[in-house]
Amino acid sequence: MTKPTVGLVGLGYWGPNLARNFDDLAELRWLCDASPDALERYGARYPQARTTIDFDEMLGDLDLDAVVVATPAVTHYELSKRALEAGKHVLVEKPPAMNVAEAEDLVTTSESTGRVLMPGHLLLYHPAVQKVKELVSSGELGDVFCVNSNRQNLGRIRTDENALWSLGVHDLSVVLYLLDEEPSEAWAHGSSFLTPGVEDVVFCYLRFPSGKIAHMHLSWLDPHKMRRITVVGREKMVVFDDMELERKVTIYEKGPWQPTETYGEWQTRTGDIFSPKVPSDEPLRVECRHFLELVRGEGDPQRAARDGLAVVRVLEQLQASLVGAPA
Ligand SMILES: NC(=O)c1ccc[n+]([C@@H]2O[C@H](COP(=O)([O-])OP(=O)(O)OC[C@H]3O[C@@H](n4cnc5c(N)ncnc54)[C@H](O)[C@@H]3O)[C@@H](O)[C@H]2O)c1
């Protein structure tokens, strides 16, 4: 089977990871960046790929199947739209757009052109997240009460997008995936300490129609590097901790209970604590493979685009509340 041909735009911090994967899994045919230095550097590493600073030159290649967008978030909508209109399948880094109207327009364009639009929600391809989803869906945790996430570190300090859009997009994609519903309420509070208008620390609260709630603490001004998502169920609780090398997922057989002899008084029970085996596949490799499957016509191409839209919808609500929140 011939490998799909891929052109990558954006060779900054993250793009080279995508280049490495698509060089292995597909035919990396083009590298595009506004910086001639970046092109020189990565053009030497991938000599079979053509290099250009002109996005349209890449789009004009009739033998190019797909475009991967790894430029700053504010450029995602425009570049993705142009690529879809040029008949290319698109994998766009998160978030696919900076507002709902543009995200909807991308979904519509992908549907009308019959091309794949897949936002790069990396964590959805993390084997540990798949494991947690399995535990939630199978009912092993019992009724899920709440999800609590921490994405904190000192750095990487961004000046072009706030902690909500830069970090929260990851947690949000997982929360929506695990709970399989969209929130009826979304509130965010935060503050810009370093760059005016760019919140460095954000706390988010979500309430879902089923009554479940979720909280996200997002910050690049924190002494601890934390990458953790906790799901609390009535029967069991599970923690996905991406800072752990081996024990990425820990299941706690802990929960509340009401023994009959205590006449309705709540007690807690503590059982085993264990870590199931989780495959060590690189999430980005799984993500890139999934994109190529969609390009080949395997799987549901609309699903990824619509999930990406749902994430932008909630981000926009959170952003509105963040800006409107009383000082
Ligand atoms: N999935 C993840 O875990 C993850 C991690 C880091 C970054 N990202 C995402 O990847 C994207 C890029 O982030 P980054 O940290 O690599 O940014 P960056 O600023 O380091 O790199 C962006 C690159 O894009 C180039 N560029 C900008 N506008 C361009 C244009 N119009 N045409 C061609 N080239 C252009 C710049 O020259 C630069 O080389 C962002 O959307 C970010 O959110 C995702």
Coordinates of C-alpha atoms and ligand atoms in Angstrom, one line a residue:
M1 CA 0.0 0.0 0.0
T2 CA 1.4 3.4 -0.9
K3 CA 2.0 5.7 2.0
P4 CA 0.0 9.0 2.2
T5 CA 2.1 12.1 1.5
V6 CA 2.3 14.7 4.3
G7 CA 3.3 18.3 4.4
L8 CA 4.1 19.9 7.8
V9 CA 3.8 23.6 8.5
G10 CA 5.4 24.9 11.7
L11 CA 8.9 23.7 12.8
G12 CA 9.2 25.4 16.2
Y13 CA 9.1 23.5 19.5
W14 CA 6.4 20.9 18.7
G15 CA 6.5 20.5 14.9
P16 CA 9.7 18.4 14.8
N17 CA 8.0 15.7 16.9
L18 CA 5.3 15.5 14.2
A19 CA 8.0 15.5 11.5
R20 CA 9.8 12.5 13.2
N21 CA 6.5 10.5 13.4
F22 CA 5.3 11.3 9.9
D23 CA 8.7 10.5 8.5
D24 CA 8.4 7.0 9.9
L25 CA 4.7 6.4 9.2
A26 CA 4.1 8.2 5.9
E27 CA 6.0 10.1 3.2
L28 CA 7.1 13.4 4.6
R29 CA 7.0 15.4 1.4
W30 CA 7.1 19.0 2.5
L31 CA 8.4 21.1 5.3
C32 CA 7.1 24.7 5.5
D33 CA 8.0 27.4 8.0
A34 CA 8.2 31.2 8.0
S35 CA 11.8 30.9 9.3
P36 CA 14.5 30.0 6.8
D37 CA 16.7 28.9 9.7
A38 CA 14.2 26.2 10.7
L39 CA 13.9 25.0 7.1
E40 CA 17.6 24.7 6.8
R41 CA 17.9 22.8 10.0
Y42 CA 15.1 20.3 9.4
G43 CA 15.6 20.2 5.6
A44 CA 19.0 18.7 6.4
R45 CA 17.5 16.1 8.7
Y46 CA 14.8 15.1 6.1
P47 CA 16.6 15.6 2.8
Q48 CA 13.8 13.9 0.8
A49 CA 11.3 16.6 1.9
R50 CA 10.9 19.8 -0.1
T51 CA 11.2 23.0 1.9
T52 CA 9.4 26.3 1.5
I53 CA 8.4 29.5 3.3
D54 CA 5.4 29.7 1.0
F55 CA 2.4 27.7 2.3
D56 CA 0.6 28.1 -1.1
E57 CA 3.5 26.5 -2.9
M58 CA 3.0 23.4 -0.7
L59 CA -0.8 23.4 -1.1
G60 CA -0.3 23.6 -4.9
D61 CA 1.3 20.1 -5.0
L62 CA -1.4 17.9 -6.4
D63 CA 0.4 14.8 -5.1
L64 CA 0.2 16.0 -1.5
D65 CA -2.5 14.2 0.5
A66 CA -2.4 15.8 3.9
V67 CA -1.2 18.9 5.8
V68 CA -0.2 19.0 9.4
V69 CA -0.5 22.4 11.1
A70 CA 1.9 23.0 14.0
T71 CA 2.1 26.8 14.0
P72 CA 0.9 29.1 16.8
A73 CA -2.8 28.7 17.8
V74 CA -3.9 32.0 16.3
T75 CA -2.9 30.8 12.8
H76 CA -4.7 27.4 13.0
Y77 CA -8.0 28.4 11.6
E78 CA -6.7 30.2 8.5
L79 CA -4.1 27.6 7.6
S80 CA -6.4 24.7 8.1
K81 CA -9.2 26.3 6.1
R82 CA -6.9 27.0 3.2
A83 CA -5.5 23.4 3.3
L84 CA -9.0 21.9 3.3
E85 CA -10.1 24.1 0.5
A86 CA -7.1 23.0 -1.5
G87 CA -8.4 19.4 -1.0
K88 CA -5.9 18.3 1.6
H89 CA -6.7 16.3 4.8
V90 CA -5.7 18.3 7.9
L91 CA -4.3 17.4 11.3
V92 CA -4.2 20.6 13.2
E93 CA -2.6 21.1 16.6
K94 CA -4.9 22.0 19.4
P95 CA -7.0 24.1 19.5
P96 CA -8.2 24.0 15.9
A97 CA -9.5 27.5 16.2
M98 CA -9.8 30.4 18.7
N99 CA -13.6 30.6 18.7
V100 CA -16.7 28.6 18.0
A101 CA -17.6 30.3 14.7
E102 CA -14.3 29.5 13.2
A103 CA -14.2 25.9 14.6
E104 CA -17.7 25.3 13.1
D105 CA -16.6 26.7 9.8
L106 CA -13.7 24.2 9.7
V107 CA -16.0 21.3 10.5
T108 CA -18.4 22.5 7.7
T109 CA -15.5 22.9 5.3
S110 CA -14.2 19.4 6.1
E111 CA -17.6 18.0 5.5
S112 CA -18.2 19.8 2.2
T113 CA -14.8 19.0 0.8
G114 CA -14.9 15.4 2.1
R115 CA -11.5 15.8 3.8
V116 CA -10.5 14.8 7.3
L117 CA -10.1 17.4 9.9
M118 CA -8.5 16.1 13.0
P119 CA -7.5 18.3 16.0
G120 CA -4.4 17.1 17.7
H121 CA -5.9 16.3 21.2
L122 CA -2.8 14.3 22.2
L123 CA -4.1 13.0 25.5
L124 CA -7.0 11.2 23.8
Y125 CA -4.4 8.9 22.3
H126 CA -2.6 8.3 25.6
P127 CA -2.9 4.6 26.5
A128 CA -3.5 5.6 30.1
V129 CA -6.5 7.8 29.2
Q130 CA -7.8 4.8 27.2
K131 CA -7.5 2.7 30.3
V132 CA -9.3 5.3 32.4
K133 CA -12.1 5.5 29.8
E134 CA -12.4 1.7 29.9
L135 CA -12.8 1.8 33.7
V136 CA -15.4 4.5 33.5
S137 CA -17.4 2.9 30.6
S138 CA -17.3 -0.6 32.1
G139 CA -18.9 0.7 35.3
E140 CA -15.9 -0.5 37.4
L141 CA -15.7 2.8 39.2
G142 CA -19.4 2.9 39.9
D143 CA -21.3 6.1 39.3
V144 CA -18.8 8.8 38.5
F145 CA -19.1 11.8 40.9
C146 CA -16.4 14.2 39.7
V147 CA -13.2 14.7 37.8
N148 CA -10.3 16.8 39.0
S149 CA -7.3 17.7 36.9
N150 CA -4.0 19.4 37.6
R151 CA -1.7 20.7 34.9
Q152 CA 0.9 22.9 36.6
N153 CA 4.5 23.6 36.3
L154 CA 6.9 26.6 36.5
G155 CA 6.9 27.4 32.7
R156 CA 6.7 27.1 29.8
I157 CA 5.5 30.7 30.0
R158 CA 3.5 31.7 27.0
T159 CA 2.7 35.3 25.9
D160 CA 0.4 34.6 23.0
E161 CA -2.2 32.3 24.6
N162 CA -3.3 31.9 28.2
A163 CA -3.1 28.9 30.4
L164 CA -6.7 28.0 29.6
W165 CA -6.1 27.7 25.9
S166 CA -2.6 26.4 26.1
L167 CA -2.9 23.8 28.9
G168 CA -6.6 23.5 29.6
V169 CA -7.4 22.3 26.1
H170 CA -5.7 19.0 27.0
D171 CA -7.7 18.4 30.2
L172 CA -10.9 19.5 28.8
S173 CA -10.6 17.1 25.8
V174 CA -10.2 14.3 28.3
V175 CA -13.0 15.4 30.7
L176 CA -15.5 15.6 27.8
Y177 CA -14.3 12.2 26.5
L178 CA -14.5 10.5 29.9
L179 CA -17.9 11.9 30.8
D180 CA -19.3 11.8 27.3
E181 CA -21.4 14.9 27.8
E182 CA -21.1 18.7 27.4
P183 CA -21.3 20.9 30.5
S184 CA -24.4 22.9 31.3
E185 CA -22.2 25.4 33.3
A186 CA -18.6 26.4 32.8
W187 CA -16.9 29.0 35.0
A188 CA -13.3 30.1 35.1
H189 CA -11.3 32.4 37.4
G190 CA -7.7 33.4 36.8
S191 CA -5.2 36.2 36.7
S192 CA -2.6 37.6 34.4
F193 CA 0.6 38.3 36.4
L194 CA 3.2 38.5 33.7
T195 CA 1.7 39.5 30.4
P196 CA -1.3 41.8 30.4
G197 CA -4.4 39.9 29.2
V198 CA -2.7 36.5 29.2
E199 CA -3.8 34.5 32.3
D200 CA -1.0 32.5 33.8
V201 CA -3.1 30.8 36.5
V202 CA -6.7 29.6 35.8
F203 CA -9.1 27.6 37.9
C204 CA -12.1 26.1 36.0
Y205 CA -15.4 24.6 37.2
L206 CA -17.7 22.6 35.1
R207 CA -21.2 21.1 35.9
F208 CA -22.8 18.5 33.6
P209 CA -26.5 17.8 33.0
S210 CA -26.1 14.4 34.8
G211 CA -24.9 16.2 37.9
K212 CA -21.3 15.3 37.6
I213 CA -18.8 18.1 38.2
A214 CA -15.2 18.7 37.1
H215 CA -12.4 21.1 38.2
M216 CA -9.2 22.0 36.4
H217 CA -6.2 23.8 37.9
L218 CA -4.0 25.2 35.1
S219 CA -0.9 27.1 35.7
W220 CA 2.7 27.8 34.5
L221 CA 3.4 29.6 37.8
D222 CA 3.7 26.6 40.2
P223 CA 6.6 25.0 42.0
H224 CA 5.4 21.5 41.1
K225 CA 5.2 19.8 37.8
M226 CA 1.8 18.1 37.9
R227 CA 0.1 16.2 35.1
R228 CA -2.7 14.5 36.9
I229 CA -6.4 13.6 36.3
T230 CA -8.4 12.0 39.1
V231 CA -11.8 10.4 38.6
V232 CA -13.9 9.8 41.7
G233 CA -16.5 7.0 41.4
R234 CA -18.9 5.7 44.0
E235 CA -17.1 2.3 44.1
K236 CA -13.5 3.1 43.1
M237 CA -11.3 6.1 42.4
V238 CA -8.6 6.3 39.7
V239 CA -5.7 8.6 39.1
F240 CA -3.8 9.1 35.8
D241 CA -0.5 10.6 36.7
D242 CA 1.6 11.3 33.6
M243 CA 4.6 12.2 35.8
E244 CA 4.9 8.6 36.9
L245 CA 7.2 6.5 34.8
E246 CA 5.6 3.1 35.4
R247 CA 2.5 3.6 37.5
K248 CA 0.6 5.9 35.1
V249 CA -2.8 4.7 36.3
T250 CA -3.6 3.8 39.9
I251 CA -6.9 2.4 41.0
Y252 CA -8.0 2.9 44.6
E253 CA -10.6 0.6 46.0
K254 CA -11.8 3.3 48.2
G255 CA -15.2 4.8 48.6
P256 CA -18.1 5.9 50.8
W257 CA -20.5 3.4 52.3
Q258 CA -23.4 3.2 54.7
P259 CA -23.3 0.1 56.8
T260 CA -26.8 -0.8 58.1
E261 CA -25.6 -1.0 61.7
T262 CA -24.6 2.7 61.7
Y263 CA -28.2 3.8 60.9
G264 CA -27.4 5.9 57.8
E265 CA -24.2 7.4 59.0
W266 CA -21.6 7.5 56.2
Q267 CA -18.3 5.7 56.6
T268 CA -15.4 5.1 54.2
R269 CA -13.9 1.9 53.1
T270 CA -10.3 1.2 51.9
G271 CA -9.3 -1.8 49.9
D272 CA -6.5 -2.6 47.5
I273 CA -4.5 0.0 45.6
F274 CA -3.2 -1.3 42.3
S275 CA -1.8 -0.2 38.9
P276 CA -3.0 -2.0 35.8
K277 CA -0.6 -2.5 32.9
V278 CA -0.7 0.3 30.4
P279 CA 1.0 0.0 27.0
S280 CA 4.0 2.3 26.7
D281 CA 3.2 3.5 23.1
E282 CA 4.1 7.1 22.5
P283 CA 0.8 9.0 22.4
L284 CA 1.9 11.2 19.5
R285 CA 2.7 8.1 17.5
V286 CA -0.8 6.7 18.2
E287 CA -2.3 10.1 17.2
C288 CA -0.4 10.3 13.9
R289 CA -1.3 6.7 13.1
H290 CA -5.0 7.4 13.8
F291 CA -4.8 10.4 11.4
L292 CA -3.4 8.3 8.7
E293 CA -6.1 5.7 9.2
L294 CA -8.7 8.4 8.7
V295 CA -6.9 9.6 5.6
R296 CA -7.0 6.1 4.2
G297 CA -10.8 6.0 4.8
E298 CA -10.8 3.8 8.0
G299 CA -12.8 5.0 11.0
D300 CA -15.2 7.9 11.5
P301 CA -13.7 11.1 10.1
Q302 CA -16.5 13.3 11.5
R303 CA -16.0 12.2 15.0
A304 CA -12.6 13.8 15.6
A305 CA -13.7 17.1 14.0
R306 CA -16.9 17.3 16.1
D307 CA -15.1 16.4 19.3
G308 CA -12.6 19.2 18.6
L309 CA -15.6 21.6 18.1
A310 CA -17.1 20.6 21.5
V311 CA -13.7 21.4 23.1
V312 CA -13.6 24.9 21.5
R313 CA -17.3 25.4 22.5
V314 CA -16.4 24.9 26.2
L315 CA -13.2 26.8 26.0
E316 CA -15.1 29.8 24.6
Q317 CA -17.6 29.7 27.5
L318 CA -14.7 29.4 30.0
Q319 CA -12.9 32.3 28.4
A320 CA -16.0 34.5 28.5
S321 CA -16.4 33.8 32.2
L322 CA -12.7 34.3 32.8
V323 CA -12.7 37.8 31.3
G324 CA -16.0 38.7 32.8
A325 CA -15.2 37.5 36.3
P326 CA -15.2 40.2 39.0
A327 CA -11.8 41.3 40.1
Ligands
LIG1 N1 0.1 18.4 21.7 C1 1.0 19.0 22.5 O1 1.3 18.4 23.6 C2 1.6 20.3 22.2 C3 2.8 20.7 22.8 C4 3.4 21.9 22.4 C5 2.8 22.7 21.5 N2 1.6 22.2 20.9 C6 1.0 23.1 19.9 O2 1.7 23.2 18.7 C7 1.6 24.4 18.1 C8 3.0 25.1 17.9 O3 3.5 25.3 19.2 P1 5.1 25.5 19.4 O4 5.3 25.6 20.8 O5 5.8 24.6 18.5 O6 5.2 27.0 18.7 P2 6.6 27.7 18.3 O7 6.3 29.2 18.4 O8 7.7 27.1 19.0 O9 6.7 27.3 16.7 C9 5.8 27.8 15.7 C10 6.5 27.7 14.4 O10 5.6 28.1 13.4 C11 6.2 29.0 12.4 N3 5.1 29.8 11.9 C12 4.3 30.7 12.5 N4 3.4 31.2 11.7 C13 3.6 30.6 10.4 C14 3.0 30.7 9.2 N5 1.9 31.5 9.0 N6 3.5 29.9 8.2 C15 4.6 29.1 8.3 N7 5.2 29.0 9.5 C16 4.7 29.7 10.6 C17 7.2 29.7 13.3 O11 8.2 30.3 12.5 C18 7.7 28.7 14.2 O12 8.8 28.0 13.7 C19 0.7 25.2 19.0 O13 -0.6 25.2 18.6 C20 0.8 24.5 20.4 O14 -0.4 24.6 21.1 C21 1.1 21.0 21.2

